[in-house]
Tab-separated table of C-alpha atoms (C1' of nucleotides) in Angstrom:
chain	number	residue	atom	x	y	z
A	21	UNK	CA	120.488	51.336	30.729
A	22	UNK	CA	123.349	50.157	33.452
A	23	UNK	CA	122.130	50.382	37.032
A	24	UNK	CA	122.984	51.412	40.483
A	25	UNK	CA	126.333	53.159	39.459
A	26	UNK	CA	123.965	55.662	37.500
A	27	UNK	CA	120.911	56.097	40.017
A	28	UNK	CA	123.323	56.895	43.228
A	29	UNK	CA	125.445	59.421	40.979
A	30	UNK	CA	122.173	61.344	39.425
A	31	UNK	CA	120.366	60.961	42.959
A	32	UNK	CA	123.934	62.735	44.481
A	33	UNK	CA	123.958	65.174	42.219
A	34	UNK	CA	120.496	66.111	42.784
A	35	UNK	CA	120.700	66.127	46.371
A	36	UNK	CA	123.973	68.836	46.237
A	37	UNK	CA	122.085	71.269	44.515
A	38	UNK	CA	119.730	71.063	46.092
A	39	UNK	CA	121.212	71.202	49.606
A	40	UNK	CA	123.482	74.576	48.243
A	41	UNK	CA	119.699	76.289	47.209
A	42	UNK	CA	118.259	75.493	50.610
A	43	UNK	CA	121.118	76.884	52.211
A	44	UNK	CA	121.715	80.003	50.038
A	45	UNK	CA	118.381	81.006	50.560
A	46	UNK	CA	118.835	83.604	54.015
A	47	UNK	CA	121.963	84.698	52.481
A	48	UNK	CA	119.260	85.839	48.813
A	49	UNK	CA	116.540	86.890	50.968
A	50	UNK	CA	118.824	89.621	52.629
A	51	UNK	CA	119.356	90.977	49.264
A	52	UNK	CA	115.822	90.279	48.524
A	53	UNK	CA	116.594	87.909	45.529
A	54	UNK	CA	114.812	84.804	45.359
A	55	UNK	CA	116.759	81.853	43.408
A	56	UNK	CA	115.576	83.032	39.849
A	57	UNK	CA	117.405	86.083	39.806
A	58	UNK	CA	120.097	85.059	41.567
A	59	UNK	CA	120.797	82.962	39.010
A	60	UNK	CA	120.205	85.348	36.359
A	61	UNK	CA	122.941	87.616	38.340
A	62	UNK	CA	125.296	84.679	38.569
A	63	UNK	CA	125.635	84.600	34.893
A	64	UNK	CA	126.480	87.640	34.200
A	65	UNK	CA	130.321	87.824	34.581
A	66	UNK	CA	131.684	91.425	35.741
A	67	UNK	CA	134.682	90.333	33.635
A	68	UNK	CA	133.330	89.856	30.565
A	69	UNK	CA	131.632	91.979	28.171
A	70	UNK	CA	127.729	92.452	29.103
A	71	UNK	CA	126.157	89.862	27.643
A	72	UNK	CA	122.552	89.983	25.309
A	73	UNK	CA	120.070	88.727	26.790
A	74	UNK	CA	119.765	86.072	24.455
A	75	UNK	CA	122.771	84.129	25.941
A	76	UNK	CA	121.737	84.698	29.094
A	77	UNK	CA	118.420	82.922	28.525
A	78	UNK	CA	120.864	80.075	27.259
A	79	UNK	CA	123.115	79.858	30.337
A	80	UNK	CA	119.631	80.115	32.452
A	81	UNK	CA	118.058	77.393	30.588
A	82	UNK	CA	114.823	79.343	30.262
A	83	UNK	CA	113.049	81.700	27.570
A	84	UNK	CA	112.781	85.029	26.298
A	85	UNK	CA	109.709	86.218	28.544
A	86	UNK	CA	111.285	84.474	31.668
A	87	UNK	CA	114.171	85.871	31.149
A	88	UNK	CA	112.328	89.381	30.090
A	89	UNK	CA	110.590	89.415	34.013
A	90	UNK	CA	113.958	88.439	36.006
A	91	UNK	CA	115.413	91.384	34.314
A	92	UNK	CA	112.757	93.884	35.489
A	93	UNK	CA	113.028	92.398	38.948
A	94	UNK	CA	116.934	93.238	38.617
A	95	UNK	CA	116.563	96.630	37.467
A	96	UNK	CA	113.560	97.267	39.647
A	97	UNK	CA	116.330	96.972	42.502
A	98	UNK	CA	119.076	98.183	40.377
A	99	UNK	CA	121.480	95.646	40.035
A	100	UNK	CA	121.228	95.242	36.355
A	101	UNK	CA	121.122	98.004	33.587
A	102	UNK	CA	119.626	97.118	30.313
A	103	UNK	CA	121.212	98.999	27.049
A	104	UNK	CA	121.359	98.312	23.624
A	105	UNK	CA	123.934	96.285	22.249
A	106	UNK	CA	125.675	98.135	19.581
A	107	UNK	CA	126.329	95.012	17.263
A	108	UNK	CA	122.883	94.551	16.903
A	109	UNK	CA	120.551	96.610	17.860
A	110	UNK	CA	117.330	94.250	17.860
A	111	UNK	CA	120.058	93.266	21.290
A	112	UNK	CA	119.862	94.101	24.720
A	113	UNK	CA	122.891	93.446	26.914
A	114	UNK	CA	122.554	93.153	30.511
A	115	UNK	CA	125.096	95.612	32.494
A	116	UNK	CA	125.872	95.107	36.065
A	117	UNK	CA	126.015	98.307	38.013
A	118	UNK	CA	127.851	99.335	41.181
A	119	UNK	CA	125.487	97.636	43.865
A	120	UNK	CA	124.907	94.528	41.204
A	121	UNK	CA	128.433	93.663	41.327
A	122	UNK	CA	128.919	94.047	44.842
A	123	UNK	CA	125.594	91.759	45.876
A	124	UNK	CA	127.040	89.728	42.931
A	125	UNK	CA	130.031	89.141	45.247
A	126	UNK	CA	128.245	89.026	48.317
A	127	UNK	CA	125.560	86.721	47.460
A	128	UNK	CA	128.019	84.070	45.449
A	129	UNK	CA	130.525	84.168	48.359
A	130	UNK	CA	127.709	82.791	50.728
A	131	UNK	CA	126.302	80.309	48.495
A	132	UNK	CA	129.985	78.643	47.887
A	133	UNK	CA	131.052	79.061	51.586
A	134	UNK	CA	127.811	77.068	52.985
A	135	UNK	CA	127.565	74.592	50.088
A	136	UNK	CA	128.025	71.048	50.520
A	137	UNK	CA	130.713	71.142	48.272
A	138	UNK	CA	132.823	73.115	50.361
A	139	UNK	CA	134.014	70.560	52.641
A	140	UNK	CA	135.919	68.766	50.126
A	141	UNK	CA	139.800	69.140	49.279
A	142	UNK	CA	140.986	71.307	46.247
A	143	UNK	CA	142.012	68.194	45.104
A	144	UNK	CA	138.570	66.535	45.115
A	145	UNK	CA	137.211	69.337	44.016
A	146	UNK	CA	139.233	69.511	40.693
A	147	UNK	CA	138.159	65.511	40.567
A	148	UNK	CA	134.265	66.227	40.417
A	149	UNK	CA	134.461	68.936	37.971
A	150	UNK	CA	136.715	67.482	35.708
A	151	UNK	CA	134.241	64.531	36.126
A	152	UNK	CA	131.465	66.163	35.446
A	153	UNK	CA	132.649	68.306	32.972
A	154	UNK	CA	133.467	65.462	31.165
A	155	UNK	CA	130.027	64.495	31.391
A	156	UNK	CA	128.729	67.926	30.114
A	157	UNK	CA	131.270	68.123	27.090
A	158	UNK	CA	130.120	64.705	25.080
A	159	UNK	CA	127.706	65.989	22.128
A	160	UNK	CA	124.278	66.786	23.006
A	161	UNK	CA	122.172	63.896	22.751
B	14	UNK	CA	136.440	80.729	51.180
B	15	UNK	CA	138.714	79.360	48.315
B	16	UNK	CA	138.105	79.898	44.882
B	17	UNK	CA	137.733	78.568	41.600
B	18	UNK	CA	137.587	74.772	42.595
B	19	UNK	CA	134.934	75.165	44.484
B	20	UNK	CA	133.161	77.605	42.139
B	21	UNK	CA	133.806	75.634	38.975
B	22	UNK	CA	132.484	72.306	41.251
B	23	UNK	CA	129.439	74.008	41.990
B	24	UNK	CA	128.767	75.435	38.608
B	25	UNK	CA	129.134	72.015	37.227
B	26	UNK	CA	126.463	70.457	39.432
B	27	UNK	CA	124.167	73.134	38.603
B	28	UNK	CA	124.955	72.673	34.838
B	29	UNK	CA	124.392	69.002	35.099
B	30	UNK	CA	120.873	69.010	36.784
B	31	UNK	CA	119.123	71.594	35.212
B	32	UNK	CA	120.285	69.235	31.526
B	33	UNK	CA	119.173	66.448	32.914
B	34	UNK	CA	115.446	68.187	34.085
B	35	UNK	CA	115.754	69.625	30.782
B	36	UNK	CA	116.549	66.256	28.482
B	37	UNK	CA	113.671	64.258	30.931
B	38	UNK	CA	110.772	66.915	30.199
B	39	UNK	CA	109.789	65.248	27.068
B	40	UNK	CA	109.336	61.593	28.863
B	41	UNK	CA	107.520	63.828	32.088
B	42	UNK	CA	105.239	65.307	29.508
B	43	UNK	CA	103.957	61.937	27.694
B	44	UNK	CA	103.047	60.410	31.404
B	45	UNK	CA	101.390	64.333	32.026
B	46	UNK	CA	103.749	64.601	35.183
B	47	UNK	CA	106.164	67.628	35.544
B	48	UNK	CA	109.609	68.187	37.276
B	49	UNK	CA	107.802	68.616	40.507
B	50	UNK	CA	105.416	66.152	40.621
B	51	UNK	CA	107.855	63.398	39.042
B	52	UNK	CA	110.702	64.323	41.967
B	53	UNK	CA	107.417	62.982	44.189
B	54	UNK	CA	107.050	60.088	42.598
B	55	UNK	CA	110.988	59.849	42.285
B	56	UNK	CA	111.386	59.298	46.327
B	57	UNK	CA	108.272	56.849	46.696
B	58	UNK	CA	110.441	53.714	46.468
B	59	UNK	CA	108.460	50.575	45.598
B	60	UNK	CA	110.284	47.956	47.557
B	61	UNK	CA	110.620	49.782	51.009
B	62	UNK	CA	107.510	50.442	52.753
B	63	UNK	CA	105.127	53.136	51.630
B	64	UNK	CA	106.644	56.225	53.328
B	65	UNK	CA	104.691	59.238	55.192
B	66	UNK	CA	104.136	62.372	53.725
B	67	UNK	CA	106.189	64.028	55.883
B	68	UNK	CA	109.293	61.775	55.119
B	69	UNK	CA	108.510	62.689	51.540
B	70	UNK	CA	108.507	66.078	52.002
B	71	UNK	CA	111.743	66.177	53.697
B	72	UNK	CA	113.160	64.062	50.797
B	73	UNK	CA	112.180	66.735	48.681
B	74	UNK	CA	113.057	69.662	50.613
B	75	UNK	CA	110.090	71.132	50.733
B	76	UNK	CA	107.504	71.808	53.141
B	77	UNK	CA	103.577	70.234	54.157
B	78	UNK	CA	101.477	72.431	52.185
B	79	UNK	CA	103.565	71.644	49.077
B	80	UNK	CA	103.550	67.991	49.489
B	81	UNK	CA	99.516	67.922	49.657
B	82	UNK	CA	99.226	69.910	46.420
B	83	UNK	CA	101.964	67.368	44.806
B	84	UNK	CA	100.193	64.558	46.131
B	85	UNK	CA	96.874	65.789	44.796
B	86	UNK	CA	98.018	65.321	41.675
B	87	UNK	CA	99.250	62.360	41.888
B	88	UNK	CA	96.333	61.012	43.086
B	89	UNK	CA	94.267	62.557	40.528
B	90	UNK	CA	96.500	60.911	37.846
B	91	UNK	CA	96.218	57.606	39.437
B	92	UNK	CA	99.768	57.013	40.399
B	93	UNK	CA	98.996	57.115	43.988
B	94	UNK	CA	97.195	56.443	47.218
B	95	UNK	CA	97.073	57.790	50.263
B	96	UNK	CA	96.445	56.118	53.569
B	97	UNK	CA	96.634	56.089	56.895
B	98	UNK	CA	99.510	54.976	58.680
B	99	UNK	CA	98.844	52.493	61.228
B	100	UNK	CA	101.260	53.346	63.300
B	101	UNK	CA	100.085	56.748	63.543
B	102	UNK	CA	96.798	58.182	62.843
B	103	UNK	CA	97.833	61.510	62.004
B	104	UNK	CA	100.060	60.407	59.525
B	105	UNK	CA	99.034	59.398	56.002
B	106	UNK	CA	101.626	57.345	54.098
B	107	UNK	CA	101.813	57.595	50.151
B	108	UNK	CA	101.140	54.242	48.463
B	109	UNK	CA	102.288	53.455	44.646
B	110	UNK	CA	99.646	52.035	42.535
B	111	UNK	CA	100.461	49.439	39.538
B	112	UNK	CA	100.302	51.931	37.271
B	113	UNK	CA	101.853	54.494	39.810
B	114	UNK	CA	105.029	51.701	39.851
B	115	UNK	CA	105.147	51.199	35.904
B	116	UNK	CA	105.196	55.181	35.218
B	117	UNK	CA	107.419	55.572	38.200
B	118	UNK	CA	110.023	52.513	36.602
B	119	UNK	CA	109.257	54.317	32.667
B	120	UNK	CA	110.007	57.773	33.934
B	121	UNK	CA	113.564	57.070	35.871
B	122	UNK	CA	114.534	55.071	32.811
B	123	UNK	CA	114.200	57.587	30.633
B	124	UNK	CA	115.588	60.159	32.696
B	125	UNK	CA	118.719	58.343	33.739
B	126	UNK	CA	119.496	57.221	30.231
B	127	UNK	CA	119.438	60.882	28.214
B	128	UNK	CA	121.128	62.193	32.004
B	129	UNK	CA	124.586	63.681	31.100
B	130	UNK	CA	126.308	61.364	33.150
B	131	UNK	CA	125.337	58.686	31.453
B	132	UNK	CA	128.204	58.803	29.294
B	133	UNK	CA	130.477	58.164	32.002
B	134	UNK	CA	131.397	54.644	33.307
B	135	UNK	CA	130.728	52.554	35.821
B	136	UNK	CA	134.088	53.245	37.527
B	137	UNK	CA	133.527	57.185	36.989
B	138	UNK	CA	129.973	57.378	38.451
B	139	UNK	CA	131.293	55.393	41.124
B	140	UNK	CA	134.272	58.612	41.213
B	141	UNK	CA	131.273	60.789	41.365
B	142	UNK	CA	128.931	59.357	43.698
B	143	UNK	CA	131.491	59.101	46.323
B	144	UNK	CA	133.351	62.100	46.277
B	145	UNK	CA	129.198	64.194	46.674
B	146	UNK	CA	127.968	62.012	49.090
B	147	UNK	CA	131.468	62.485	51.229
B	148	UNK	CA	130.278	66.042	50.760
B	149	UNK	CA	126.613	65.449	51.931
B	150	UNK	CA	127.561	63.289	54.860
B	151	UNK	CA	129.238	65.969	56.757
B	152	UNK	CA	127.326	67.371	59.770
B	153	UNK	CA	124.796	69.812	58.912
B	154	UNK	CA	126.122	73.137	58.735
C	26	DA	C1'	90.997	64.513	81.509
C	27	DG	C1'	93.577	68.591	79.923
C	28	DA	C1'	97.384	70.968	77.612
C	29	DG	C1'	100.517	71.134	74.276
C	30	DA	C1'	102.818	68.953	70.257
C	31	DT	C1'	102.517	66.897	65.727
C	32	DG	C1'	100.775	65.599	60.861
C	33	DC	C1'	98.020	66.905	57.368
C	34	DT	C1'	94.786	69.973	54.779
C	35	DT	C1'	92.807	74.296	53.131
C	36	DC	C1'	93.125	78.925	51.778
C	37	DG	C1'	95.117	82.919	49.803
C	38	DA	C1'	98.931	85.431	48.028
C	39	DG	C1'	102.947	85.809	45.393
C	40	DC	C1'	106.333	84.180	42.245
C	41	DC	C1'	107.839	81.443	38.169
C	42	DT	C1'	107.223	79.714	33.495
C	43	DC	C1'	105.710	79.677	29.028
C	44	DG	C1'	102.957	80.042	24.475
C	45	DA	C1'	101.031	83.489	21.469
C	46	DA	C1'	101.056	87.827	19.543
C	47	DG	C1'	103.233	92.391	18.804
C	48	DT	C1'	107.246	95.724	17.776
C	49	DA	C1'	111.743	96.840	16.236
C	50	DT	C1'	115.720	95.738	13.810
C	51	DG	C1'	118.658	92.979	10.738
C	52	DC	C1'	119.371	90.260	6.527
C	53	DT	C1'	118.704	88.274	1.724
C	54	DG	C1'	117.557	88.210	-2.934
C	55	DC	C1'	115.701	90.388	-6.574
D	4	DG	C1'	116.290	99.914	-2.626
D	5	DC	C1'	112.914	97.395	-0.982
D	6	DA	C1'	109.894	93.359	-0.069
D	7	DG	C1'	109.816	89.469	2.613
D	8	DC	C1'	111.555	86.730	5.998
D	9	DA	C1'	114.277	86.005	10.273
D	10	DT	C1'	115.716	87.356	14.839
D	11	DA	C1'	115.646	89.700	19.619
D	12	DC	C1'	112.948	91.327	22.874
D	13	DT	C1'	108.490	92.637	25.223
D	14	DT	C1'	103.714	92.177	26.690
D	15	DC	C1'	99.853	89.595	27.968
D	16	DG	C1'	97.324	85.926	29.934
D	17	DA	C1'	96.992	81.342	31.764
D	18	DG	C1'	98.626	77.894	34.661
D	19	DG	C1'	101.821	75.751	37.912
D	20	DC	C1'	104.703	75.986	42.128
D	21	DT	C1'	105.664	77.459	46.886
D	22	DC	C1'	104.671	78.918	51.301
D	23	DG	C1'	102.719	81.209	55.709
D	24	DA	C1'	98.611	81.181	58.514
D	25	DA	C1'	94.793	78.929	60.320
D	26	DG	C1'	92.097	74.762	61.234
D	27	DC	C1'	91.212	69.786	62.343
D	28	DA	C1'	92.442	65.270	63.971
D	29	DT	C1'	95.405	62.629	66.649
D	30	DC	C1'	99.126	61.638	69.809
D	31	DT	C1'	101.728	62.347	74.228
D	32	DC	C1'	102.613	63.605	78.725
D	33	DT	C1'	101.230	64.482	83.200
DNA sequence: AGAGATGCTTCGAGCCTCGAAGTATGCTGC
DNA sequence: GCAGCATACTTCGAGGCTCGAAGCATCTCT
């Protein structure tokens, strides 16, 4: 219930991302991805076992139907493969093909080159993340 | 073009807005406001003068059209007025009502307190907000 | 006064989001 | 083993958000 310290930090933080959206958005509309699916591709780590869809929907903050129409709009322009995750079958897992990694790369590289946050040090980098992560890790509310 | 500093900065800023949109949509929905049409009501600050729409919609980052249809709502609800701006007949600036200023104070209260970052302190958001707004100041690139 | 610029609104299209209901598969207890 | 419940996803339909194009009122400049 403090004060200014609060407001100016949530305010920043708002403004950043939304600054790095504004500016990602030529770089997604040459791959004809709008920010819903780029996100969706974001989260799906090339270096990691395909994840269900489930977790995805977790990481996206969304729900199973949302989550359910970005897909389609990833396969429809086949970046994304669904198949059926052997553990469980009731699973889908979301597999990145050839062109999805590579607009994966593509897209992510231009977001992080033209974000805000790109004009600070390594070192202040590591500062706001390990802020904010401590922020993130405290149990949920 | 650096690496996982950067990414692992960025990642955290997403993570840390879309919790706090998320932890605030309870207090939104009991006023009957959502993300979009709080952010409006967000950047209408009661002790400056009431702003023009387009001011407004740059705070927001979004364009004319928008705006209208945000302020519509607002209007409906009661939260807000519009009038002309002396200075400029075109222009119409957005005026708080009283109960546009007591949802307005009831909403950011709520949102700031369940925000992630309010578990950091005073000398940590003061960490934060520096280190993103020497980020934002930089000339537009 | 006339021409062009600016601020807002309206309209229409498209995309995003979500609750409810349906299908398939897994799990638990008897 | 199988009945009943739980879980993962999909489909459908409604509603909200966003934006380009076009229109109106007003300002500015000459």
């Amino acid at each position: 219930m403090s004060g200014s310290e609060l407001t100016a930090a949530v305010v920043a933080s708002y403004e950043i991302w939304m600054r790095t959206v504004d500016l990602a958005g030529p770089a997604l509309a040459r791959h004809r991805l709008t920010e819903a699916t780029f996100q969706a591709l974001w989260v799906i780590d090339p270096d990691e076992p395909p994840p269900p869809m489930k977790v995805v929907a977790e990481r996206l903050h969304c729900n199973a139907p949302n989550l359910s129409f970005m897909a389609d709009q990833l396969v429809d322009r086949g970046m994304v493969e669904r198949a059926v995750d052997p553990s469980d079958r009731r699973s889908r897992v979301l597999v990145l093909t050839a062109k999805g990694r590579q607009v994966r790369d593509e897209v992510i590289r231009a977001t992080l080159e033209q974000s805000p946050l790109n004009r600070l040090t390594d070192t202040e980098l590591r500062q706001v993340a390990t802020l904010l992560n401590r922020a993130l890790q405290s149990p949920a509310s």
